[in-house]
Amino acid sequence: MSEEKSVSFEAKIEHAKQILQKLMDPEITLAESVKAYEDGIKELNEATKLLEEAKLKINEIKC
């Protein structure tokens, strides 16, 4: 299993929250904002994927 997959859903959400805090800093540059936004979207997309995988597993168990 890849390193990316081993990070928990909760850790990805927490990291996205940290990125959001960084984006709220009035001192952040435009370049830093764009990079942080990209990183935040990546974390949220990966968290969504983990959530979808969990939903599939639950549905398999139910059937």
CSV table of N, CA and C in Angstrom, one decimal:
chain,number,residue,atom,x,y,z
A,1,MET,N,0.9,-1.2,0.0
A,1,MET,CA,0.0,0.0,0.0
A,1,MET,C,0.9,1.2,0.0
A,2,SER,N,0.5,2.2,-0.8
A,2,SER,CA,1.4,3.4,-0.9
A,2,SER,C,1.3,4.3,0.4
A,3,GLU,N,2.3,5.1,0.5
A,3,GLU,CA,2.3,6.1,1.6
A,3,GLU,C,1.1,7.0,1.7
A,4,GLU,N,0.7,7.4,0.5
A,4,GLU,CA,-0.5,8.3,0.4
A,4,GLU,C,-1.8,7.6,1.0
A,5,LYS,N,-1.9,6.3,0.7
A,5,LYS,CA,-3.1,5.6,1.2
A,5,LYS,C,-3.1,5.4,2.7
A,6,SER,N,-1.9,5.3,3.3
A,6,SER,CA,-1.7,5.0,4.7
A,6,SER,C,-2.1,6.2,5.6
A,7,VAL,N,-2.3,7.4,5.0
A,7,VAL,CA,-2.7,8.5,5.8
A,7,VAL,C,-4.2,8.5,6.0
A,8,SER,N,-4.6,8.7,7.3
A,8,SER,CA,-6.0,8.5,7.6
A,8,SER,C,-6.9,9.7,7.1
A,9,PHE,N,-8.2,9.4,6.9
A,9,PHE,CA,-9.2,10.4,6.6
A,9,PHE,C,-9.1,11.6,7.5
A,10,GLU,N,-9.0,11.3,8.8
A,10,GLU,CA,-9.0,12.3,9.8
A,10,GLU,C,-7.7,13.2,9.7
A,11,ALA,N,-6.6,12.6,9.4
A,11,ALA,CA,-5.4,13.3,9.2
A,11,ALA,C,-5.5,14.3,8.0
A,12,LYS,N,-6.1,13.8,6.9
A,12,LYS,CA,-6.2,14.6,5.7
A,12,LYS,C,-7.1,15.8,6.0
A,13,ILE,N,-8.2,15.6,6.7
A,13,ILE,CA,-9.1,16.7,7.1
A,13,ILE,C,-8.4,17.7,8.0
A,14,GLU,N,-7.7,17.2,8.9
A,14,GLU,CA,-6.9,18.1,9.8
A,14,GLU,C,-5.9,18.9,9.0
A,15,HIS,N,-5.2,18.3,8.1
A,15,HIS,CA,-4.2,19.0,7.3
A,15,HIS,C,-5.0,20.1,6.4
A,16,ALA,N,-6.1,19.7,5.9
A,16,ALA,CA,-6.9,20.7,5.1
A,16,ALA,C,-7.3,21.9,6.0
A,17,LYS,N,-7.6,21.6,7.3
A,17,LYS,CA,-8.0,22.7,8.2
A,17,LYS,C,-6.8,23.6,8.4
A,18,GLN,N,-5.6,23.0,8.6
A,18,GLN,CA,-4.4,23.8,8.8
A,18,GLN,C,-4.1,24.7,7.6
A,19,ILE,N,-4.3,24.1,6.4
A,19,ILE,CA,-4.1,24.9,5.1
A,19,ILE,C,-5.1,26.1,5.1
A,20,LEU,N,-6.4,25.8,5.5
A,20,LEU,CA,-7.4,26.9,5.5
A,20,LEU,C,-6.9,28.0,6.5
A,21,GLN,N,-6.4,27.7,7.6
A,21,GLN,CA,-5.9,28.7,8.5
A,21,GLN,C,-4.8,29.5,7.9
A,22,LYS,N,-3.9,28.8,7.1
A,22,LYS,CA,-2.8,29.6,6.4
A,22,LYS,C,-3.4,30.5,5.4
A,23,LEU,N,-4.4,30.1,4.7
A,23,LEU,CA,-5.1,30.9,3.7
A,23,LEU,C,-5.7,32.2,4.3
A,24,MET,N,-6.1,32.1,5.6
A,24,MET,CA,-6.8,33.2,6.2
A,24,MET,C,-5.8,34.2,6.7
A,25,ASP,N,-4.5,33.9,6.7
A,25,ASP,CA,-3.5,34.9,7.1
A,25,ASP,C,-3.4,36.0,6.1
A,26,PRO,N,-3.6,37.3,6.6
A,26,PRO,CA,-3.5,38.4,5.7
A,26,PRO,C,-2.1,38.7,5.1
A,27,GLU,N,-1.1,38.1,5.7
A,27,GLU,CA,0.3,38.3,5.3
A,27,GLU,C,0.7,37.3,4.2
A,28,ILE,N,-0.1,36.4,3.8
A,28,ILE,CA,0.2,35.3,2.9
A,28,ILE,C,0.3,36.0,1.5
A,29,THR,N,1.3,35.6,0.7
A,29,THR,CA,1.5,36.1,-0.7
A,29,THR,C,0.5,35.4,-1.6
A,30,LEU,N,0.4,36.0,-2.8
A,30,LEU,CA,-0.5,35.4,-3.8
A,30,LEU,C,0.0,34.0,-4.2
A,31,ALA,N,1.3,33.9,-4.4
A,31,ALA,CA,1.9,32.6,-4.8
A,31,ALA,C,1.7,31.5,-3.7
A,32,GLU,N,1.9,32.0,-2.4
A,32,GLU,CA,1.7,31.0,-1.3
A,32,GLU,C,0.2,30.6,-1.2
A,33,SER,N,-0.7,31.6,-1.5
A,33,SER,CA,-2.1,31.3,-1.5
A,33,SER,C,-2.5,30.3,-2.5
A,34,VAL,N,-2.0,30.4,-3.7
A,34,VAL,CA,-2.3,29.5,-4.8
A,34,VAL,C,-1.7,28.1,-4.5
A,35,LYS,N,-0.5,28.0,-3.9
A,35,LYS,CA,0.1,26.7,-3.6
A,35,LYS,C,-0.7,26.1,-2.4
A,36,ALA,N,-1.1,26.9,-1.4
A,36,ALA,CA,-1.9,26.3,-0.3
A,36,ALA,C,-3.2,25.9,-0.8
A,37,TYR,N,-3.9,26.6,-1.7
A,37,TYR,CA,-5.2,26.2,-2.2
A,37,TYR,C,-5.0,24.9,-3.0
A,38,GLU,N,-4.0,24.8,-3.8
A,38,GLU,CA,-3.8,23.5,-4.5
A,38,GLU,C,-3.6,22.3,-3.5
A,39,ASP,N,-2.8,22.6,-2.5
A,39,ASP,CA,-2.6,21.5,-1.5
A,39,ASP,C,-3.9,21.2,-0.8
A,40,GLY,N,-4.6,22.2,-0.4
A,40,GLY,CA,-5.9,21.9,0.3
A,40,GLY,C,-6.9,21.1,-0.6
A,41,ILE,N,-7.0,21.5,-1.9
A,41,ILE,CA,-7.9,20.7,-2.8
A,41,ILE,C,-7.4,19.3,-2.9
A,42,LYS,N,-6.1,19.1,-3.0
A,42,LYS,CA,-5.6,17.7,-3.1
A,42,LYS,C,-5.9,16.9,-1.8
A,43,GLU,N,-5.7,17.5,-0.7
A,43,GLU,CA,-6.1,16.8,0.6
A,43,GLU,C,-7.6,16.5,0.6
A,44,LEU,N,-8.4,17.4,0.3
A,44,LEU,CA,-9.9,17.2,0.3
A,44,LEU,C,-10.3,16.1,-0.7
A,45,ASN,N,-9.7,16.1,-1.9
A,45,ASN,CA,-10.0,15.1,-2.9
A,45,ASN,C,-9.6,13.7,-2.4
A,46,GLU,N,-8.4,13.6,-1.8
A,46,GLU,CA,-7.9,12.4,-1.2
A,46,GLU,C,-8.8,11.9,-0.1
A,47,ALA,N,-9.3,12.8,0.8
A,47,ALA,CA,-10.2,12.5,1.9
A,47,ALA,C,-11.5,12.0,1.3
A,48,THR,N,-12.0,12.6,0.3
A,48,THR,CA,-13.2,12.2,-0.3
A,48,THR,C,-13.1,10.8,-0.9
A,49,LYS,N,-12.0,10.5,-1.5
A,49,LYS,CA,-11.7,9.2,-2.1
A,49,LYS,C,-11.7,8.1,-0.9
A,50,LEU,N,-11.1,8.4,0.2
A,50,LEU,CA,-11.1,7.5,1.3
A,50,LEU,C,-12.5,7.3,1.8
A,51,LEU,N,-13.3,8.3,1.9
A,51,LEU,CA,-14.7,8.2,2.4
A,51,LEU,C,-15.5,7.4,1.4
A,52,GLU,N,-15.3,7.6,0.1
A,52,GLU,CA,-16.0,6.7,-0.8
A,52,GLU,C,-15.7,5.3,-0.7
A,53,GLU,N,-14.4,5.0,-0.5
A,53,GLU,CA,-13.9,3.6,-0.3
A,53,GLU,C,-14.6,3.0,0.9
A,54,ALA,N,-14.7,3.8,2.0
A,54,ALA,CA,-15.3,3.3,3.2
A,54,ALA,C,-16.8,3.0,3.0
A,55,LYS,N,-17.4,3.9,2.2
A,55,LYS,CA,-18.9,3.6,1.9
A,55,LYS,C,-19.0,2.4,1.1
A,56,LEU,N,-18.2,2.1,0.2
A,56,LEU,CA,-18.2,0.9,-0.6
A,56,LEU,C,-18.1,-0.4,0.3
A,57,LYS,N,-17.1,-0.3,1.2
A,57,LYS,CA,-16.9,-1.4,2.1
A,57,LYS,C,-18.1,-1.7,3.0
A,58,ILE,N,-18.7,-0.6,3.4
A,58,ILE,CA,-19.9,-0.7,4.3
A,58,ILE,C,-21.1,-1.4,3.5
A,59,ASN,N,-21.2,-0.9,2.2
A,59,ASN,CA,-22.3,-1.5,1.4
A,59,ASN,C,-22.0,-2.9,1.1
A,60,GLU,N,-20.8,-3.3,0.9
A,60,GLU,CA,-20.5,-4.7,0.7
A,60,GLU,C,-20.8,-5.6,1.9
A,61,ILE,N,-20.6,-5.1,3.1
A,61,ILE,CA,-20.9,-5.8,4.3
A,61,ILE,C,-22.4,-5.9,4.5
A,62,LYS,N,-23.1,-4.9,4.1
A,62,LYS,CA,-24.6,-4.9,4.3
A,62,LYS,C,-25.2,-5.9,3.4
A,63,CYS,N,-24.7,-6.2,2.2
A,63,CYS,CA,-25.3,-7.1,1.2
A,63,CYS,C,-25.0,-8.5,1.4
